[in-house]
PDB file of N, CA and C in Angstrom:
ATOM      1  N   UNK A  20     109.664 154.272 112.807  1.00  0.00           N
ATOM      2  CA  UNK A  20     109.408 153.536 111.592  1.00  0.00           C
ATOM      3  C   UNK A  20     110.317 154.060 110.487  1.00  0.00           C
ATOM      4  N   UNK A  21     110.652 153.179 109.573  1.00  0.00           N
ATOM      5  CA  UNK A  21     111.405 153.581 108.402  1.00  0.00           C
ATOM      6  C   UNK A  21     110.406 153.914 107.302  1.00  0.00           C
ATOM      7  N   UNK A  22     110.487 155.120 106.761  1.00  0.00           N
ATOM      8  CA  UNK A  22     109.543 155.576 105.741  1.00  0.00           C
ATOM      9  C   UNK A  22     109.741 154.803 104.439  1.00  0.00           C
ATOM     10  N   UNK A  23     108.813 154.986 103.522  1.00  0.00           N
ATOM     11  CA  UNK A  23     108.840 154.290 102.241  1.00  0.00           C
ATOM     12  C   UNK A  23     110.104 154.563 101.437  1.00  0.00           C
ATOM     13  N   UNK A  24     110.729 155.728 101.649  1.00  0.00           N
ATOM     14  CA  UNK A  24     111.943 156.048 100.892  1.00  0.00           C
ATOM     15  C   UNK A  24     113.151 155.251 101.373  1.00  0.00           C
ATOM     16  N   UNK A  25     113.025 154.515 102.492  1.00  0.00           N
ATOM     17  CA  UNK A  25     114.099 153.687 103.008  1.00  0.00           C
ATOM     18  C   UNK A  25     115.180 154.466 103.733  1.00  0.00           C
ATOM     19  N   UNK A  26     115.019 155.771 103.891  1.00  0.00           N
ATOM     20  CA  UNK A  26     116.035 156.615 104.518  1.00  0.00           C
ATOM     21  C   UNK A  26     115.447 157.397 105.689  1.00  0.00           C
ATOM     22  N   UNK A  27     114.294 157.997 105.491  1.00  0.00           N
ATOM     23  CA  UNK A  27     113.677 158.846 106.510  1.00  0.00           C
ATOM     24  C   UNK A  27     113.133 157.990 107.653  1.00  0.00           C
ATOM     25  N   UNK A  28     113.405 158.425 108.861  1.00  0.00           N
ATOM     26  CA  UNK A  28     112.865 157.765 110.042  1.00  0.00           C
ATOM     27  C   UNK A  28     111.707 158.615 110.557  1.00  0.00           C
ATOM     28  N   UNK A  29     110.589 157.964 110.845  1.00  0.00           N
ATOM     29  CA  UNK A  29     109.403 158.642 111.372  1.00  0.00           C
ATOM     30  C   UNK A  29     109.160 158.172 112.804  1.00  0.00           C
ATOM     31  N   UNK A  30     109.103 159.115 113.718  1.00  0.00           N
ATOM     32  CA  UNK A  30     108.800 158.812 115.114  1.00  0.00           C
ATOM     33  C   UNK A  30     107.414 159.363 115.396  1.00  0.00           C
ATOM     34  N   UNK A  31     106.499 158.460 115.761  1.00  0.00           N
ATOM     35  CA  UNK A  31     105.109 158.846 115.997  1.00  0.00           C
ATOM     36  C   UNK A  31     105.004 159.642 117.288  1.00  0.00           C
ATOM     37  N   UNK A  32     104.365 160.791 117.195  1.00  0.00           N
ATOM     38  CA  UNK A  32     104.120 161.656 118.347  1.00  0.00           C
ATOM     39  C   UNK A  32     102.620 161.794 118.531  1.00  0.00           C
ATOM     40  N   UNK A  33     102.169 161.681 119.746  1.00  0.00           N
ATOM     41  CA  UNK A  33     100.755 161.917 120.037  1.00  0.00           C
ATOM     42  C   UNK A  33     100.621 162.327 121.484  1.00  0.00           C
ATOM     43  N   UNK A  34      99.575 163.043 121.738  1.00  0.00           N
ATOM     44  CA  UNK A  34      99.370 163.509 123.100  1.00  0.00           C
ATOM     45  C   UNK A  34      98.270 164.536 123.169  1.00  0.00           C
ATOM     46  N   UNK A  35      98.356 165.353 124.189  1.00  0.00           N
ATOM     47  CA  UNK A  35      97.338 166.372 124.432  1.00  0.00           C
ATOM     48  C   UNK A  35      98.035 167.642 124.892  1.00  0.00           C
ATOM     49  N   UNK A  36      97.657 168.756 124.297  1.00  0.00           N
ATOM     50  CA  UNK A  36      98.244 170.034 124.673  1.00  0.00           C
ATOM     51  C   UNK A  36      97.682 170.475 126.023  1.00  0.00           C
ATOM     52  N   UNK A  37      98.283 171.511 126.581  1.00  0.00           N
ATOM     53  CA  UNK A  37      97.832 172.026 127.874  1.00  0.00           C
ATOM     54  C   UNK A  37      96.395 172.516 127.837  1.00  0.00           C
ATOM     55  N   UNK A  38      95.938 172.973 126.655  1.00  0.00           N
ATOM     56  CA  UNK A  38      94.556 173.463 126.562  1.00  0.00           C
ATOM     57  C   UNK A  38      93.582 172.374 126.109  1.00  0.00           C
ATOM     58  N   UNK A  39      94.016 171.092 126.123  1.00  0.00           N
ATOM     59  CA  UNK A  39      93.103 169.986 125.895  1.00  0.00           C
ATOM     60  C   UNK A  39      92.952 169.516 124.467  1.00  0.00           C
ATOM     61  N   UNK A  40      93.761 169.998 123.540  1.00  0.00           N
ATOM     62  CA  UNK A  40      93.663 169.574 122.147  1.00  0.00           C
ATOM     63  C   UNK A  40      94.533 168.335 121.946  1.00  0.00           C
ATOM     64  N   UNK A  41      93.940 167.274 121.416  1.00  0.00           N
ATOM     65  CA  UNK A  41      94.681 166.055 121.126  1.00  0.00           C
ATOM     66  C   UNK A  41      95.390 166.208 119.790  1.00  0.00           C
ATOM     67  N   UNK A  42      96.582 165.647 119.684  1.00  0.00           N
ATOM     68  CA  UNK A  42      97.320 165.708 118.427  1.00  0.00           C
ATOM     69  C   UNK A  42      97.975 164.363 118.142  1.00  0.00           C
ATOM     70  N   UNK A  43      98.257 164.149 116.869  1.00  0.00           N
ATOM     71  CA  UNK A  43      98.944 162.956 116.413  1.00  0.00           C
ATOM     72  C   UNK A  43      99.732 163.344 115.174  1.00  0.00           C
ATOM     73  N   UNK A  44     100.978 162.956 115.129  1.00  0.00           N
ATOM     74  CA  UNK A  44     101.809 163.294 113.990  1.00  0.00           C
ATOM     75  C   UNK A  44     103.124 162.539 114.045  1.00  0.00           C
ATOM     76  N   UNK A  45     104.074 162.972 113.234  1.00  0.00           N
ATOM     77  CA  UNK A  45     105.363 162.312 113.154  1.00  0.00           C
ATOM     78  C   UNK A  45     106.482 163.336 113.172  1.00  0.00           C
ATOM     79  N   UNK A  46     107.574 162.979 113.821  1.00  0.00           N
ATOM     80  CA  UNK A  46     108.805 163.746 113.734  1.00  0.00           C
ATOM     81  C   UNK A  46     109.699 163.000 112.763  1.00  0.00           C
ATOM     82  N   UNK A  47     110.276 163.724 111.796  1.00  0.00           N
ATOM     83  CA  UNK A  47     111.121 163.100 110.782  1.00  0.00           C
ATOM     84  C   UNK A  47     112.591 163.305 111.117  1.00  0.00           C
ATOM     85  N   UNK A  48     113.361 162.248 110.913  1.00  0.00           N
ATOM     86  CA  UNK A  48     114.808 162.313 111.067  1.00  0.00           C
ATOM     87  C   UNK A  48     115.445 161.909 109.752  1.00  0.00           C
ATOM     88  N   UNK A  49     116.417 162.680 109.309  1.00  0.00           N
ATOM     89  CA  UNK A  49     117.162 162.427 108.082  1.00  0.00           C
ATOM     90  C   UNK A  49     118.612 162.092 108.441  1.00  0.00           C
ATOM     91  N   UNK A  50     119.351 161.424 107.531  1.00  0.00           N
ATOM     92  CA  UNK A  50     120.763 161.174 107.802  1.00  0.00           C
ATOM     93  C   UNK A  50     121.481 162.482 108.153  1.00  0.00           C
ATOM     94  N   UNK A  51     122.300 162.419 109.176  1.00  0.00           N
ATOM     95  CA  UNK A  51     123.017 163.597 109.645  1.00  0.00           C
ATOM     96  C   UNK A  51     122.336 164.289 110.813  1.00  0.00           C
ATOM     97  N   UNK A  52     121.040 164.022 111.022  1.00  0.00           N
ATOM     98  CA  UNK A  52     120.329 164.602 112.160  1.00  0.00           C
ATOM     99  C   UNK A  52     120.811 163.943 113.455  1.00  0.00           C
ATOM    100  N   UNK A  53     120.819 164.707 114.557  1.00  0.00           N
ATOM    101  CA  UNK A  53     121.123 164.082 115.846  1.00  0.00           C
ATOM    102  C   UNK A  53     120.137 162.940 116.100  1.00  0.00           C
ATOM    103  N   UNK A  54     120.578 161.878 116.673  1.00  0.00           N
ATOM    104  CA  UNK A  54     119.779 160.700 117.022  1.00  0.00           C
ATOM    105  C   UNK A  54     119.499 159.777 115.840  1.00  0.00           C
ATOM    106  N   UNK A  55     119.791 160.191 114.594  1.00  0.00           N
ATOM    107  CA  UNK A  55     119.457 159.359 113.428  1.00  0.00           C
ATOM    108  C   UNK A  55     120.117 157.986 113.543  1.00  0.00           C
ATOM    109  N   UNK A  56     121.425 157.965 113.777  1.00  0.00           N
ATOM    110  CA  UNK A  56     122.147 156.692 113.835  1.00  0.00           C
ATOM    111  C   UNK A  56     121.641 155.811 114.970  1.00  0.00           C
ATOM    112  N   UNK A  57     121.224 156.426 116.065  1.00  0.00           N
ATOM    113  CA  UNK A  57     120.699 155.683 117.207  1.00  0.00           C
ATOM    114  C   UNK A  57     119.321 155.063 116.894  1.00  0.00           C
ATOM    115  N   UNK A  58     118.511 155.769 116.124  1.00  0.00           N
ATOM    116  CA  UNK A  58     117.151 155.310 115.805  1.00  0.00           C
ATOM    117  C   UNK A  58     117.107 154.330 114.632  1.00  0.00           C
ATOM    118  N   UNK A  59     118.125 154.330 113.790  1.00  0.00           N
ATOM    119  CA  UNK A  59     118.090 153.550 112.546  1.00  0.00           C
ATOM    120  C   UNK A  59     117.878 152.054 112.747  1.00  0.00           C
ATOM    121  N   UNK A  60     118.561 151.373 113.662  1.00  0.00           N
ATOM    122  CA  UNK A  60     118.313 149.929 113.811  1.00  0.00           C
ATOM    123  C   UNK A  60     116.852 149.593 114.125  1.00  0.00           C
ATOM    124  N   UNK A  61     116.238 150.345 115.035  1.00  0.00           N
ATOM    125  CA  UNK A  61     114.826 150.086 115.372  1.00  0.00           C
ATOM    126  C   UNK A  61     113.919 150.418 114.199  1.00  0.00           C
ATOM    127  N   UNK A  62     114.236 151.476 113.464  1.00  0.00           N
ATOM    128  CA  UNK A  62     113.417 151.859 112.309  1.00  0.00           C
ATOM    129  C   UNK A  62     113.461 150.779 111.231  1.00  0.00           C
ATOM    130  N   UNK A  63     114.620 150.196 111.015  1.00  0.00           N
ATOM    131  CA  UNK A  63     114.745 149.126 110.010  1.00  0.00           C
ATOM    132  C   UNK A  63     113.911 147.911 110.380  1.00  0.00           C
ATOM    133  N   UNK A  64     113.727 147.672 111.672  1.00  0.00           N
ATOM    134  CA  UNK A  64     112.899 146.552 112.126  1.00  0.00           C
ATOM    135  C   UNK A  64     111.409 146.861 112.011  1.00  0.00           C
ATOM    136  N   UNK A  65     111.070 148.129 111.804  1.00  0.00           N
ATOM    137  CA  UNK A  65     109.672 148.562 111.750  1.00  0.00           C
ATOM    138  C   UNK A  65     109.421 149.435 110.528  1.00  0.00           C
ATOM    139  N   UNK A  66     109.519 148.847 109.332  1.00  0.00           N
ATOM    140  CA  UNK A  66     109.241 149.661 108.143  1.00  0.00           C
ATOM    141  C   UNK A  66     107.765 150.017 108.060  1.00  0.00           C
ATOM    142  N   UNK A  67     107.484 151.137 107.436  1.00  0.00           N
ATOM    143  CA  UNK A  67     106.109 151.579 107.251  1.00  0.00           C
ATOM    144  C   UNK A  67     105.408 150.641 106.265  1.00  0.00           C
ATOM    145  N   UNK A  68     104.170 150.338 106.518  1.00  0.00           N
ATOM    146  CA  UNK A  68     103.369 149.500 105.620  1.00  0.00           C
ATOM    147  C   UNK A  68     102.567 150.423 104.710  1.00  0.00           C
ATOM    148  N   UNK A  69     102.918 150.512 103.424  1.00  0.00           N
ATOM    149  CA  UNK A  69     102.219 151.448 102.533  1.00  0.00           C
ATOM    150  C   UNK A  69     100.741 151.128 102.348  1.00  0.00           C
ATOM    151  N   UNK A  70     100.326 149.899 102.668  1.00  0.00           N
ATOM    152  CA  UNK A  70      98.928 149.511 102.504  1.00  0.00           C
ATOM    153  C   UNK A  70      98.114 149.714 103.780  1.00  0.00           C
ATOM    154  N   UNK A  71      98.768 150.118 104.869  1.00  0.00           N
ATOM    155  CA  UNK A  71      98.067 150.307 106.132  1.00  0.00           C
ATOM    156  C   UNK A  71      97.104 151.484 106.027  1.00  0.00           C
ATOM    157  N   UNK A  72      95.900 151.281 106.489  1.00  0.00           N
ATOM    158  CA  UNK A  72      94.865 152.312 106.456  1.00  0.00           C
ATOM    159  C   UNK A  72      94.853 153.068 107.780  1.00  0.00           C
ATOM    160  N   UNK A  73      94.644 154.366 107.707  1.00  0.00           N
ATOM    161  CA  UNK A  73      94.550 155.206 108.895  1.00  0.00           C
ATOM    162  C   UNK A  73      93.208 155.921 108.866  1.00  0.00           C
ATOM    163  N   UNK A  74      92.176 155.280 109.429  1.00  0.00           N
ATOM    164  CA  UNK A  74      90.846 155.896 109.390  1.00  0.00           C
ATOM    165  C   UNK A  74      90.790 157.181 110.205  1.00  0.00           C
ATOM    166  N   UNK A  75      89.928 158.069 109.780  1.00  0.00           N
ATOM    167  CA  UNK A  75      89.734 159.343 110.463  1.00  0.00           C
ATOM    168  C   UNK A  75      88.632 159.165 111.499  1.00  0.00           C
ATOM    169  N   UNK A  76      88.898 159.623 112.721  1.00  0.00           N
ATOM    170  CA  UNK A  76      87.913 159.551 113.779  1.00  0.00           C
ATOM    171  C   UNK A  76      86.780 160.526 113.455  1.00  0.00           C
ATOM    172  N   UNK A  77      85.536 160.045 113.330  1.00  0.00           N
ATOM    173  CA  UNK A  77      84.420 160.917 112.952  1.00  0.00           C
ATOM    174  C   UNK A  77      84.212 162.098 113.897  1.00  0.00           C
ATOM    175  N   UNK A  78      84.372 161.889 115.198  1.00  0.00           N
ATOM    176  CA  UNK A  78      84.165 162.982 116.154  1.00  0.00           C
ATOM    177  C   UNK A  78      85.235 164.062 115.984  1.00  0.00           C
ATOM    178  N   UNK A  79      86.475 163.643 115.746  1.00  0.00           N
ATOM    179  CA  UNK A  79      87.557 164.606 115.537  1.00  0.00           C
ATOM    180  C   UNK A  79      87.342 165.382 114.252  1.00  0.00           C
ATOM    181  N   UNK A  80      86.958 164.678 113.177  1.00  0.00           N
ATOM    182  CA  UNK A  80      86.694 165.345 111.905  1.00  0.00           C
ATOM    183  C   UNK A  80      85.559 166.362 112.066  1.00  0.00           C
ATOM    184  N   UNK A  81      84.500 165.972 112.754  1.00  0.00           N
ATOM    185  CA  UNK A  81      83.371 166.887 112.959  1.00  0.00           C
ATOM    186  C   UNK A  81      83.819 168.129 113.736  1.00  0.00           C
ATOM    187  N   UNK A  82      84.666 167.947 114.754  1.00  0.00           N
ATOM    188  CA  UNK A  82      85.146 169.078 115.547  1.00  0.00           C
ATOM    189  C   UNK A  82      86.013 170.012 114.706  1.00  0.00           C
ATOM    190  N   UNK A  83      86.874 169.434 113.879  1.00  0.00           N
ATOM    191  CA  UNK A  83      87.741 170.249 113.024  1.00  0.00           C
ATOM    192  C   UNK A  83      86.909 171.026 112.015  1.00  0.00           C
ATOM    193  N   UNK A  84      85.942 170.358 111.400  1.00  0.00           N
ATOM    194  CA  UNK A  84      85.087 171.034 110.426  1.00  0.00           C
ATOM    195  C   UNK A  84      84.270 172.138 111.092  1.00  0.00           C
ATOM    196  N   UNK A  85      83.758 171.858 112.272  1.00  0.00           N
ATOM    197  CA  UNK A  85      82.981 172.859 113.005  1.00  0.00           C
ATOM    198  C   UNK A  85      83.843 174.090 113.293  1.00  0.00           C
ATOM    199  N   UNK A  86      85.067 173.849 113.779  1.00  0.00           N
ATOM    200  CA  UNK A  86      85.974 174.953 114.092  1.00  0.00           C
ATOM    201  C   UNK A  86      86.349 175.746 112.842  1.00  0.00           C
ATOM    202  N   UNK A  87      86.337 175.075 111.687  1.00  0.00           N
ATOM    203  CA  UNK A  87      86.659 175.740 110.420  1.00  0.00           C
ATOM    204  C   UNK A  87      85.439 176.426 109.811  1.00  0.00           C
ATOM    205  N   UNK A  88      84.290 176.313 110.487  1.00  0.00           N
ATOM    206  CA  UNK A  88      83.076 176.946 109.988  1.00  0.00           C
ATOM    207  C   UNK A  88      82.388 176.156 108.896  1.00  0.00           C
ATOM    208  N   UNK A  89      82.695 174.868 108.809  1.00  0.00           N
ATOM    209  CA  UNK A  89      82.074 174.016 107.784  1.00  0.00           C
ATOM    210  C   UNK A  89      81.047 173.104 108.432  1.00  0.00           C
ATOM    211  N   UNK A  90      80.061 172.719 107.654  1.00  0.00           N
ATOM    212  CA  UNK A  90      79.034 171.803 108.111  1.00  0.00           C
ATOM    213  C   UNK A  90      79.508 170.374 107.837  1.00  0.00           C
ATOM    214  N   UNK A  91      79.671 169.543 108.878  1.00  0.00           N
ATOM    215  CA  UNK A  91      80.139 168.172 108.671  1.00  0.00           C
ATOM    216  C   UNK A  91      79.263 167.358 107.709  1.00  0.00           C
ATOM    217  N   UNK A  92      77.957 167.588 107.712  1.00  0.00           N
ATOM    218  CA  UNK A  92      77.082 166.859 106.797  1.00  0.00           C
ATOM    219  C   UNK A  92      77.336 167.260 105.359  1.00  0.00           C
ATOM    220  N   UNK A  93      77.613 168.533 105.114  1.00  0.00           N
ATOM    221  CA  UNK A  93      77.937 168.997 103.771  1.00  0.00           C
ATOM    222  C   UNK A  93      79.259 168.390 103.296  1.00  0.00           C
ATOM    223  N   UNK A  94      80.219 168.277 104.206  1.00  0.00           N
ATOM    224  CA  UNK A  94      81.522 167.689 103.872  1.00  0.00           C
ATOM    225  C   UNK A  94      81.360 166.232 103.441  1.00  0.00           C
ATOM    226  N   UNK A  95      80.516 165.466 104.142  1.00  0.00           N
ATOM    227  CA  UNK A  95      80.320 164.051 103.821  1.00  0.00           C
ATOM    228  C   UNK A  95      79.682 163.852 102.449  1.00  0.00           C
ATOM    229  N   UNK A  96      78.876 164.802 101.976  1.00  0.00           N
ATOM    230  CA  UNK A  96      78.212 164.667 100.675  1.00  0.00           C
ATOM    231  C   UNK A  96      79.182 164.861  99.522  1.00  0.00           C
ATOM    232  N   UNK A  97      80.328 165.446  99.781  1.00  0.00           N
ATOM    233  CA  UNK A  97      81.299 165.694  98.707  1.00  0.00           C
ATOM    234  C   UNK A  97      82.017 164.483  98.336  1.00  0.00           C
TER     235      UNK A  97
END
């Protein structure tokens, strides 16, 4: 995807680590980076939608809060 700045390319990464932790994120490419010129045409066809919502999975949030020693119910009240 082409980021809102019109220059940065974001490649979505997601998967699962060897120890079973799921992850989701982006790798950023800037002009001059290897692969930038190759990725640019596809990124221009897929600009990021600034209004797109990315809801948080409740089970994942609860697991992260639990691992951080926080009470998920207390977090929701804030």
